[in-house]
Tab-separated table of C-alpha atoms and ligand atoms in Angstrom:
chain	number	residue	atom	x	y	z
A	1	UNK	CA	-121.603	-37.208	-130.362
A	2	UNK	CA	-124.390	-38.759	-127.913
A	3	UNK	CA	-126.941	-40.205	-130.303
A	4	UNK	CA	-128.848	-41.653	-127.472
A	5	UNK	CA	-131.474	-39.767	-127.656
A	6	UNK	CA	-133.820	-41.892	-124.669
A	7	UNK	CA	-133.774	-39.969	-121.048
A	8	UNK	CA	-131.303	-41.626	-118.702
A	9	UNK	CA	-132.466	-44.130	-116.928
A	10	UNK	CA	-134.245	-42.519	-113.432
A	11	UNK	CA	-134.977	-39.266	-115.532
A	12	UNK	CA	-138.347	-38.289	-115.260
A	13	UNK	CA	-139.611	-36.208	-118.088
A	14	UNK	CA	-142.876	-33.986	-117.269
A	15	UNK	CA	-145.696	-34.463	-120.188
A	16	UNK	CA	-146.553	-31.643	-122.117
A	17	UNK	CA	-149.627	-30.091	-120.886
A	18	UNK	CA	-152.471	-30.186	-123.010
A	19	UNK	CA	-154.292	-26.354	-123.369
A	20	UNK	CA	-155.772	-26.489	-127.256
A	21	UNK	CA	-156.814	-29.545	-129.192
A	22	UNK	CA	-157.869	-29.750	-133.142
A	23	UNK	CA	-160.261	-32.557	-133.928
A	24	UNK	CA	-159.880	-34.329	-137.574
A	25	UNK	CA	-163.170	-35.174	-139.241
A	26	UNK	CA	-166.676	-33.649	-137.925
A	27	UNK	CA	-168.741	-37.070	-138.205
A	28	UNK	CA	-170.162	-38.458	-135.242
A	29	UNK	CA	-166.998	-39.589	-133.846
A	30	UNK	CA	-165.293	-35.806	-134.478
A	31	UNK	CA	-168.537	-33.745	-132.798
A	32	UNK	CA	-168.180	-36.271	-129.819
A	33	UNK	CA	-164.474	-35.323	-129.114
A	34	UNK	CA	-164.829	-31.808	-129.948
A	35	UNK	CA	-168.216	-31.695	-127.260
A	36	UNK	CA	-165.976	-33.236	-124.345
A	37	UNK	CA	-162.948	-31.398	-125.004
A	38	UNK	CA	-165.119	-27.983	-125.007
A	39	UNK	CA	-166.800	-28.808	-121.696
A	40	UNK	CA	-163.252	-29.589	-119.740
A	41	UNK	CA	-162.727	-26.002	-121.116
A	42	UNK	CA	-160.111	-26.156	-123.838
A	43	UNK	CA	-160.537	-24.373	-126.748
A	44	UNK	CA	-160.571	-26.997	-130.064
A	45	UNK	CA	-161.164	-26.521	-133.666
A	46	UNK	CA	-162.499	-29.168	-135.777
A	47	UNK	CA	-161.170	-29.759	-139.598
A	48	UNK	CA	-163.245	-31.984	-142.211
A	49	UNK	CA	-163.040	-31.745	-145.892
A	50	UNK	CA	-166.480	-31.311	-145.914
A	51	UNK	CA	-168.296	-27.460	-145.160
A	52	UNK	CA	-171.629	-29.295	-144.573
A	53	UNK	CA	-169.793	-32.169	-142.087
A	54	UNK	CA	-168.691	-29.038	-140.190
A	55	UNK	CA	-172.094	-27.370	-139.770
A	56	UNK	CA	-173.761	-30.330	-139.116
A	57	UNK	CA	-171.162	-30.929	-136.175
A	58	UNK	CA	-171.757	-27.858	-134.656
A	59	UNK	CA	-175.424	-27.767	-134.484
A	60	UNK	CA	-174.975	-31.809	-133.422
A	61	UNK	CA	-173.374	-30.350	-130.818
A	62	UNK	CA	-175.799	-28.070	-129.339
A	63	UNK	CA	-178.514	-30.261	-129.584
A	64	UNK	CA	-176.700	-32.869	-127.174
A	65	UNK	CA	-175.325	-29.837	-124.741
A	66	UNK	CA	-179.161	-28.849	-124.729
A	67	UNK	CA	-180.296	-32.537	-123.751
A	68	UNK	CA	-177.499	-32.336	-121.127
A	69	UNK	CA	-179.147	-28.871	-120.086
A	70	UNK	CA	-182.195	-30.880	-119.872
A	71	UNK	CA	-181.059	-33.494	-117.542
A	72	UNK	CA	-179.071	-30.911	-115.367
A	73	UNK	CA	-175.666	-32.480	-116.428
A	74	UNK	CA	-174.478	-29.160	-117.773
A	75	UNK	CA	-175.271	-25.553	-116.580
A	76	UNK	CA	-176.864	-23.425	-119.641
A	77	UNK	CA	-173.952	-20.684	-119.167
A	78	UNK	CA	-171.265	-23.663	-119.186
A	79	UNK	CA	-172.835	-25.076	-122.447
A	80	UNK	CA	-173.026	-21.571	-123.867
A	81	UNK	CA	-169.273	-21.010	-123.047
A	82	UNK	CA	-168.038	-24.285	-123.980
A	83	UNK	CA	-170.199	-23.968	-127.986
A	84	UNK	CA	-167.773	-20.325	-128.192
A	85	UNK	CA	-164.853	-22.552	-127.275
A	86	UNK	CA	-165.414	-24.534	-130.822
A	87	UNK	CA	-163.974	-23.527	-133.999
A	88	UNK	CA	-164.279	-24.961	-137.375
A	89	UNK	CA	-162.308	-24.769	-140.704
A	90	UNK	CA	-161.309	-26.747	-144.153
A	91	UNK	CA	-157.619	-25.811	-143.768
A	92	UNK	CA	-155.304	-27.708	-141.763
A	93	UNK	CA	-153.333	-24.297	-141.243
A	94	UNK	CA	-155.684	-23.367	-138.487
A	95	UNK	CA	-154.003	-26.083	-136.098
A	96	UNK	CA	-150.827	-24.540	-136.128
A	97	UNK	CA	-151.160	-23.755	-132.416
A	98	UNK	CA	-152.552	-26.872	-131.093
A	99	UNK	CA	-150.690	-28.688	-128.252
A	100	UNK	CA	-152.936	-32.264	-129.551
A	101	UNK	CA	-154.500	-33.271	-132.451
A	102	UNK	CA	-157.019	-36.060	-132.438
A	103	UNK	CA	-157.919	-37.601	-136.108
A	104	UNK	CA	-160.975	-38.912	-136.176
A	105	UNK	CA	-161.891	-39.430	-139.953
A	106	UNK	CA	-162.901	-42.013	-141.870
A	107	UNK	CA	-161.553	-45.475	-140.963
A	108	UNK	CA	-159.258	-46.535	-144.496
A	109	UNK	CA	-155.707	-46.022	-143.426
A	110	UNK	CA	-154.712	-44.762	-147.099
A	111	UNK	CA	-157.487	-41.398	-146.256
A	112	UNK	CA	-155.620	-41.370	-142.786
A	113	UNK	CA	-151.774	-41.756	-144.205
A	114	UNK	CA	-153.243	-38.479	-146.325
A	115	UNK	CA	-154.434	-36.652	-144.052
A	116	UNK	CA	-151.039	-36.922	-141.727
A	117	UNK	CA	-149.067	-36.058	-144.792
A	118	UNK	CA	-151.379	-32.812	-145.211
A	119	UNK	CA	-151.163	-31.967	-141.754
A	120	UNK	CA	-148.237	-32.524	-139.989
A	121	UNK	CA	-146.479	-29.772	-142.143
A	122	UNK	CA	-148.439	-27.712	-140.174
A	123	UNK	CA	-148.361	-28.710	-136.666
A	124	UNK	CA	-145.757	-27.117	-134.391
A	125	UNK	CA	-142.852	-29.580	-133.419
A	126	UNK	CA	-143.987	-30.506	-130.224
A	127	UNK	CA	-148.000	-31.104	-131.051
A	128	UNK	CA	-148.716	-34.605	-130.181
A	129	UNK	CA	-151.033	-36.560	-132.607
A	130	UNK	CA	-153.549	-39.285	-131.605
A	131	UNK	CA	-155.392	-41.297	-133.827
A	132	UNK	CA	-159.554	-42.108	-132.636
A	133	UNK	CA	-158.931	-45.096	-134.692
A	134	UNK	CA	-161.158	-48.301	-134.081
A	135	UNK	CA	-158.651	-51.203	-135.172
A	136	UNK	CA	-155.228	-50.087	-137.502
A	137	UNK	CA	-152.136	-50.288	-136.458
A	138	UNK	CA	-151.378	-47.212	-134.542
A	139	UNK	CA	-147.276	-48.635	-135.028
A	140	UNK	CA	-147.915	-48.513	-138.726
A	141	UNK	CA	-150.069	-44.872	-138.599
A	142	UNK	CA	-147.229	-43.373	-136.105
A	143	UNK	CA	-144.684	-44.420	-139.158
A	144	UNK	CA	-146.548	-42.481	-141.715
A	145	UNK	CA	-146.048	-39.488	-139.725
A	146	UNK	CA	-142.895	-36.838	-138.811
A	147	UNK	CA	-143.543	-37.660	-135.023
A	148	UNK	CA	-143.611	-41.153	-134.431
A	149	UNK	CA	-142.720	-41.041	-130.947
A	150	UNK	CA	-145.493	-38.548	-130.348
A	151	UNK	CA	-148.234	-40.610	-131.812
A	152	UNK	CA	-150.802	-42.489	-129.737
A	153	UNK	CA	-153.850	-44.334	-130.033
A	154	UNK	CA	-156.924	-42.809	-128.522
A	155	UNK	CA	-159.442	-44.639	-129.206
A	156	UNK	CA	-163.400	-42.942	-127.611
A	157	UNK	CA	-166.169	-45.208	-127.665
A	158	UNK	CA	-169.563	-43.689	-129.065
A	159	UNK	CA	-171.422	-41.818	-127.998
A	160	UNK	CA	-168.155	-39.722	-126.838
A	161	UNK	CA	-170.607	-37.713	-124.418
A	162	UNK	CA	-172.180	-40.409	-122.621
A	163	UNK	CA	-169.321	-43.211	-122.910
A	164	UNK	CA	-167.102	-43.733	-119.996
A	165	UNK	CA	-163.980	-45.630	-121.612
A	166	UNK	CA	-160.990	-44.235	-123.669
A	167	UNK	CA	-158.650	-47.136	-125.093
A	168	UNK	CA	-155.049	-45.405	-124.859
A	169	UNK	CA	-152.693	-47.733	-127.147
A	170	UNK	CA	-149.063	-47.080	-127.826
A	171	UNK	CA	-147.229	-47.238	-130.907
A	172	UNK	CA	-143.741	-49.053	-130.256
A	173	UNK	CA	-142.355	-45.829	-130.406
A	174	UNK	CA	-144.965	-43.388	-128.470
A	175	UNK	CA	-142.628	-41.767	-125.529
A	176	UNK	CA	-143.585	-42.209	-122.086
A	177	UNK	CA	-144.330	-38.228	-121.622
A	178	UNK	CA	-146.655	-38.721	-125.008
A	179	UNK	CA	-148.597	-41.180	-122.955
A	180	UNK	CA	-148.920	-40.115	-120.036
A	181	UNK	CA	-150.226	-36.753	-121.344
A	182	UNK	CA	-153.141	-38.480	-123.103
A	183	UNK	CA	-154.064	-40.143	-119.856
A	184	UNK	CA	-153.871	-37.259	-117.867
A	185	UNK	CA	-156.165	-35.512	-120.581
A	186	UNK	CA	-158.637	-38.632	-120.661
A	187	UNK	CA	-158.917	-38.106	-116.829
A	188	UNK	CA	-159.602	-34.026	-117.194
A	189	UNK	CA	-162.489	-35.079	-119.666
A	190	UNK	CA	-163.834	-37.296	-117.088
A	191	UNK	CA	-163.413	-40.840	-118.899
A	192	UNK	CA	-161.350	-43.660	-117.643
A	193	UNK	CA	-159.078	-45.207	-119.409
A	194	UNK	CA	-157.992	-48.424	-120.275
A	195	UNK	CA	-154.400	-49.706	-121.961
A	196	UNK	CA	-154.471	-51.910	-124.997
A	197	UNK	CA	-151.417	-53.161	-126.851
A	198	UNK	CA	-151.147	-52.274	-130.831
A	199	UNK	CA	-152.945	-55.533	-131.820
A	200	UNK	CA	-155.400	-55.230	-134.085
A	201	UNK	CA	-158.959	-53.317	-133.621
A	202	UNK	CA	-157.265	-53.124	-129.951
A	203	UNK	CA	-159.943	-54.912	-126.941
A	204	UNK	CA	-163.465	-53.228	-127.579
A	205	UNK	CA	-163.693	-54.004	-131.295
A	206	UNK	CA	-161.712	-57.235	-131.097
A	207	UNK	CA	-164.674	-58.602	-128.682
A	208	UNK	CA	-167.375	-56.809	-130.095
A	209	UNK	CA	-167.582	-56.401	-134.254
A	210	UNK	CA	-166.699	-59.996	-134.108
A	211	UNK	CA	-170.120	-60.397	-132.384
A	212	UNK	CA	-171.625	-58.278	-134.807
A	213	UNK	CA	-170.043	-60.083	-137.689
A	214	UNK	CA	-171.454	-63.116	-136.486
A	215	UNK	CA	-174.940	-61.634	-136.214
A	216	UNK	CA	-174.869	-60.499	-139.782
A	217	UNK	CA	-173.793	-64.261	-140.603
A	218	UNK	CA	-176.975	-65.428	-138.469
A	219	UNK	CA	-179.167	-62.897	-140.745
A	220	UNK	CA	-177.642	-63.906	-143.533
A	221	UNK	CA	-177.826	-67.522	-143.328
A	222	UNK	CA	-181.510	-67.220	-142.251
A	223	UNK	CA	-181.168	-68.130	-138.417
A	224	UNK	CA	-183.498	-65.311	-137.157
A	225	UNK	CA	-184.685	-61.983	-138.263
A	226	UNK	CA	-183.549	-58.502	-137.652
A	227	UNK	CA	-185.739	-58.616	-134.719
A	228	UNK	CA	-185.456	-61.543	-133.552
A	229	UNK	CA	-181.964	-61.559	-133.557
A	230	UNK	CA	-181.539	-58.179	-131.671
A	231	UNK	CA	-184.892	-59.222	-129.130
A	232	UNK	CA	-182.799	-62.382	-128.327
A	233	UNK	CA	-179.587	-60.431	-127.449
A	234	UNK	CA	-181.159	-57.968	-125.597
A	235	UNK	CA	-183.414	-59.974	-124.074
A	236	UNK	CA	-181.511	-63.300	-123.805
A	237	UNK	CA	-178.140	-61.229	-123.060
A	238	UNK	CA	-179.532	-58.548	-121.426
A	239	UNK	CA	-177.152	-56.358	-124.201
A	240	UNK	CA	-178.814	-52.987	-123.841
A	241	UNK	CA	-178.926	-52.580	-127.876
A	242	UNK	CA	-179.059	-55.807	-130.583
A	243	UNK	CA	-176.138	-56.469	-132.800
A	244	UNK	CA	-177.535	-54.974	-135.216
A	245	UNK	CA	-179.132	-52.118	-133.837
A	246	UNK	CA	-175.687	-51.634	-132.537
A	247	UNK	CA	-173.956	-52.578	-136.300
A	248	UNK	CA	-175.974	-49.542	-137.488
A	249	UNK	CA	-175.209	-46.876	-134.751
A	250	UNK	CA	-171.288	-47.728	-135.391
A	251	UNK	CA	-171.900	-47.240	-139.063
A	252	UNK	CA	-171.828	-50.623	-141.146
A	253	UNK	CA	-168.939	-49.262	-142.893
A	254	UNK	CA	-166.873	-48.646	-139.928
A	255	UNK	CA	-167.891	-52.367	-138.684
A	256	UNK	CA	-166.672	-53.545	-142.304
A	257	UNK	CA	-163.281	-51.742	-141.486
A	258	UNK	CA	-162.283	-53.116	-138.338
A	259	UNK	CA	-163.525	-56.901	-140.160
A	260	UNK	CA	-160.750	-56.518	-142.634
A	261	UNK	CA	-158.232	-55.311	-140.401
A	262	UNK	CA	-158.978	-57.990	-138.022
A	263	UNK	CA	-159.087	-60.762	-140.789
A	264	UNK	CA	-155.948	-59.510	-142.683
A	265	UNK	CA	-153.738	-58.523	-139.110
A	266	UNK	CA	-154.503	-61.827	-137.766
A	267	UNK	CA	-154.839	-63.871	-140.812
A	268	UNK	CA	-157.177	-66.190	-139.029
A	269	UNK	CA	-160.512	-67.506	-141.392
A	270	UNK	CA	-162.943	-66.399	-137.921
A	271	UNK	CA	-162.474	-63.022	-138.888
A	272	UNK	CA	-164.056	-63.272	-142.286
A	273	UNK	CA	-166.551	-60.482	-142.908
A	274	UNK	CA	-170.110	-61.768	-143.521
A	275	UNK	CA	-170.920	-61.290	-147.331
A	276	UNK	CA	-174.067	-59.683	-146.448
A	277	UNK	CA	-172.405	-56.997	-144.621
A	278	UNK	CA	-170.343	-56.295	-147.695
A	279	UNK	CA	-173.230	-56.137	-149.774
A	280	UNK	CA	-174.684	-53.424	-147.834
A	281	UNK	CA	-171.638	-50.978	-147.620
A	282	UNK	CA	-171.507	-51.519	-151.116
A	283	UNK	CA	-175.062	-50.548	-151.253
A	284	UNK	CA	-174.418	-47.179	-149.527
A	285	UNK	CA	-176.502	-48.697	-146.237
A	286	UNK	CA	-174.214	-47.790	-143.782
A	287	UNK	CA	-176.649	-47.425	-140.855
A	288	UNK	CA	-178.333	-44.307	-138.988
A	289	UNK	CA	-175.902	-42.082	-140.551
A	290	UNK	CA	-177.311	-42.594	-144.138
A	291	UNK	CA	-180.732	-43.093	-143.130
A	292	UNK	CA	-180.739	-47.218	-143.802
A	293	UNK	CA	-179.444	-50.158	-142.583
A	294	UNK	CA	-180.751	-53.153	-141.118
A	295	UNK	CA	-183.110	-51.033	-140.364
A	296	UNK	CA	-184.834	-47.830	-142.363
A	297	UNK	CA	-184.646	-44.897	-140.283
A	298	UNK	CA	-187.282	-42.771	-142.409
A	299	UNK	CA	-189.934	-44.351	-140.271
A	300	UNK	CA	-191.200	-43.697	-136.594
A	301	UNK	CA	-190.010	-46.326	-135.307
A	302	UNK	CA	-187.347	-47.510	-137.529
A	303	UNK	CA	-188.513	-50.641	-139.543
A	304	UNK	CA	-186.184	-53.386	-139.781
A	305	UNK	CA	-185.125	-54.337	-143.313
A	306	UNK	CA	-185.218	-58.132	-143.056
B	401	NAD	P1	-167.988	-40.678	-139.900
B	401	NAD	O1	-168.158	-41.316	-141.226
B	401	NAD	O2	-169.206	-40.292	-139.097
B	401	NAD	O3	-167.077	-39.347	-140.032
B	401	NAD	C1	-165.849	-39.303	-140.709
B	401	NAD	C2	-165.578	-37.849	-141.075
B	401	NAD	O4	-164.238	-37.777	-141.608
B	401	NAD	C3	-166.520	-37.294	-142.169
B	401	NAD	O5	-167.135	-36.101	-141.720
B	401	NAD	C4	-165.586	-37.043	-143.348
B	401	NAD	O6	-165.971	-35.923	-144.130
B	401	NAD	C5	-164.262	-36.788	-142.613
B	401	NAD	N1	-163.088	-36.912	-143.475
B	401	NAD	C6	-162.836	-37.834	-144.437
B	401	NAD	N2	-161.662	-37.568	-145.046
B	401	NAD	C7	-161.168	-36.436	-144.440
B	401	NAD	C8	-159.995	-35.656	-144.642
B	401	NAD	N3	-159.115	-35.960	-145.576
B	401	NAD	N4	-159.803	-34.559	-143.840
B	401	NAD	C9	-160.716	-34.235	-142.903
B	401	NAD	N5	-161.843	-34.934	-142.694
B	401	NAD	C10	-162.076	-36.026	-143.447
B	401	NAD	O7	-167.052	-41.666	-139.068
B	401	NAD	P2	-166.966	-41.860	-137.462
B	401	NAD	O8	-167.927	-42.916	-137.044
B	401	NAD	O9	-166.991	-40.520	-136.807
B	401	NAD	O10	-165.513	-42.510	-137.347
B	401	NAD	C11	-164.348	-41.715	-137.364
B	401	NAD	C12	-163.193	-42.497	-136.750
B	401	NAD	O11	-163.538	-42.872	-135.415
B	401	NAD	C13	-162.853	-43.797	-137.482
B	401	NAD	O12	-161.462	-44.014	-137.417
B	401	NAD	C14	-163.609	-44.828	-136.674
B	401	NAD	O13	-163.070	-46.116	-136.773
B	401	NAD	C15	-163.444	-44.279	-135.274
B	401	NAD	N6	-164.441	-44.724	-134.290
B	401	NAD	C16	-165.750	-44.880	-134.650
B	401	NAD	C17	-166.666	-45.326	-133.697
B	401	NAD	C18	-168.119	-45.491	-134.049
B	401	NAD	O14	-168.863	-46.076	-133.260
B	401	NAD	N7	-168.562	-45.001	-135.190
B	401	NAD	C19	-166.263	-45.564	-132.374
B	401	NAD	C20	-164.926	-45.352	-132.030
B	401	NAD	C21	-164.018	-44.939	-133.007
């Protein structure tokens, strides 16, 4: 019996070509994916738990085709054709013909181990599963799964439409065809990407929520303000957003995430999440997304909070 199940060596394997792609989660991550993947012309359907997340998506959507209408980036009939092109639903069953899924829900591994367990079921055997993940292990995510070997990191940088880079990581056991039909499909949706190896929060977020950590700490131990701390990096840096500007697009939550995975994957003391930070995920501030952060979005401009 030949239990060697790699190609021989010299064998090339084509990748599986890429023609339908379901999106996990409709937040601002999900609508970003499902908006780039419509415009390169495949069809996608987006799953969240939530009916509202869905709607919400879909009319995010339009409104950012529309300002791409504006700017003649987009033609009005390809933005009409690419909207018809997206599909939405609660039940996982709808992906049963997709040749990719991309999860892009919330980042707690324990909702993402769920969701795999949900979904997978329902995935045909050769659907390949990526992960939008900003910092766990995509080894450790590609275990909790029935296709190991078909899991990948694909990690978009927000906003998806306007973003350039896509971090591909692989799992110690992603196949070669796996990845090199993820690259293929980063090129078709324009981006470029870039490889990172399965350390934690991969490059981006290993050089930048550490920056944003340390702002909080700044703000927290009194250094500087919320403005003054973002006019110095913008102005000082020339950073085209402050920290925390920047700490509330991501969503404080999500910046609270990658902390802990960096602190506990490392187990290095630099990593520590600022206390303040905690105290405001705990407060339900998680940024623009809920209206308040370090700064309070109900105002014109927003008003910083400290
Ligand atoms: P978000 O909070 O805007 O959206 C998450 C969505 O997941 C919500 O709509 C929620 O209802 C949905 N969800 C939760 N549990 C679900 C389930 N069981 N089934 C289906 N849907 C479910 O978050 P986001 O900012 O879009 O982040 C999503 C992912 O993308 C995270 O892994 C995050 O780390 C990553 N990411 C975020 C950024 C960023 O700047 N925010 C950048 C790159 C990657």
């Amino acid at each position: 019996m030949n239990v060697d199940l790699k190609p021989a060596a010299g064998m090339v394997i084509e990748p599986p070509e890429i023609r339908s792609v379901g999106v996990i989660g409709a937040g601002q991550m999900g609508n970003g994916i499902a908006h780039v993947c419509a415009l390169a012309g495949l069809p996608v359907t987006i799953v969240d738990i939530k009916e509202d997340a869905l709607s919400k998506a879909m009319a995010t959507m339009a409104r950012n085709m529309d300002r791409q209408v504006k700017r003649s980036l987009v033609s009005s009939d390809d933005r009409d054709e690419a909207l018809m092109r997206v599909k939405t639903s609660t039940d996982y069953a709808v992906l049963n013909n997709a040749d990719l899924v991309i999860e892009a829900a919330t980042e707690k591994e324990d909702v993402k181990r769920q969701i795999y367990k949900v979904l997978t079921p329902n995935l045909k055997p050769s659907c390949l599963l990526a992960s939008n993940t900003s910092s766990i292990s995509i080894t450790r995510l590609g275990a909790a799964t029935d296709r190991p070997e078909k899991f990948i990191g694909m990690h978009f940088m927000n906003p998806v439409p306007v973003m350039k880079l896509v971090e591909i990581i692989r799992g110690i056991a992603t196949d070669e065809p796996t990845f090199q039909a993820v690259k293929a499909l980063a090129e078709k949706l324009g981006k470029v990407s870039a490889v990172s190896e399965d350390f934690p929060a991969f490059i981006v977020n290993r050089i930048l929520v550490p920056m944003i950590n340390e702002a909080v700490y700044a703000l927290y131990e009194g250094v500087g303000s919320v403005s003054a701390i973002d006019t110095s990096m913008k102005l000082g840096a020339n950073h085209p957003m402050g920290p925390l500007e920047l700490a509330d697009f991501i969503g404080l939550d999500t910046c609270l995430s990658i902390m802990q995975v960096l602190y506990e994957g490392l187990s290095d003391s630099k990593y520590r999440p600022c206390p303040l930070l905690v105290k405001y995920v705990e407060a339900g501030w998680y940024g623009r997304k809920t209206g308040r952060g370090f700064y309070d979005y109900s105002q014109t401009p927003p008003r910083p909070t400290r």
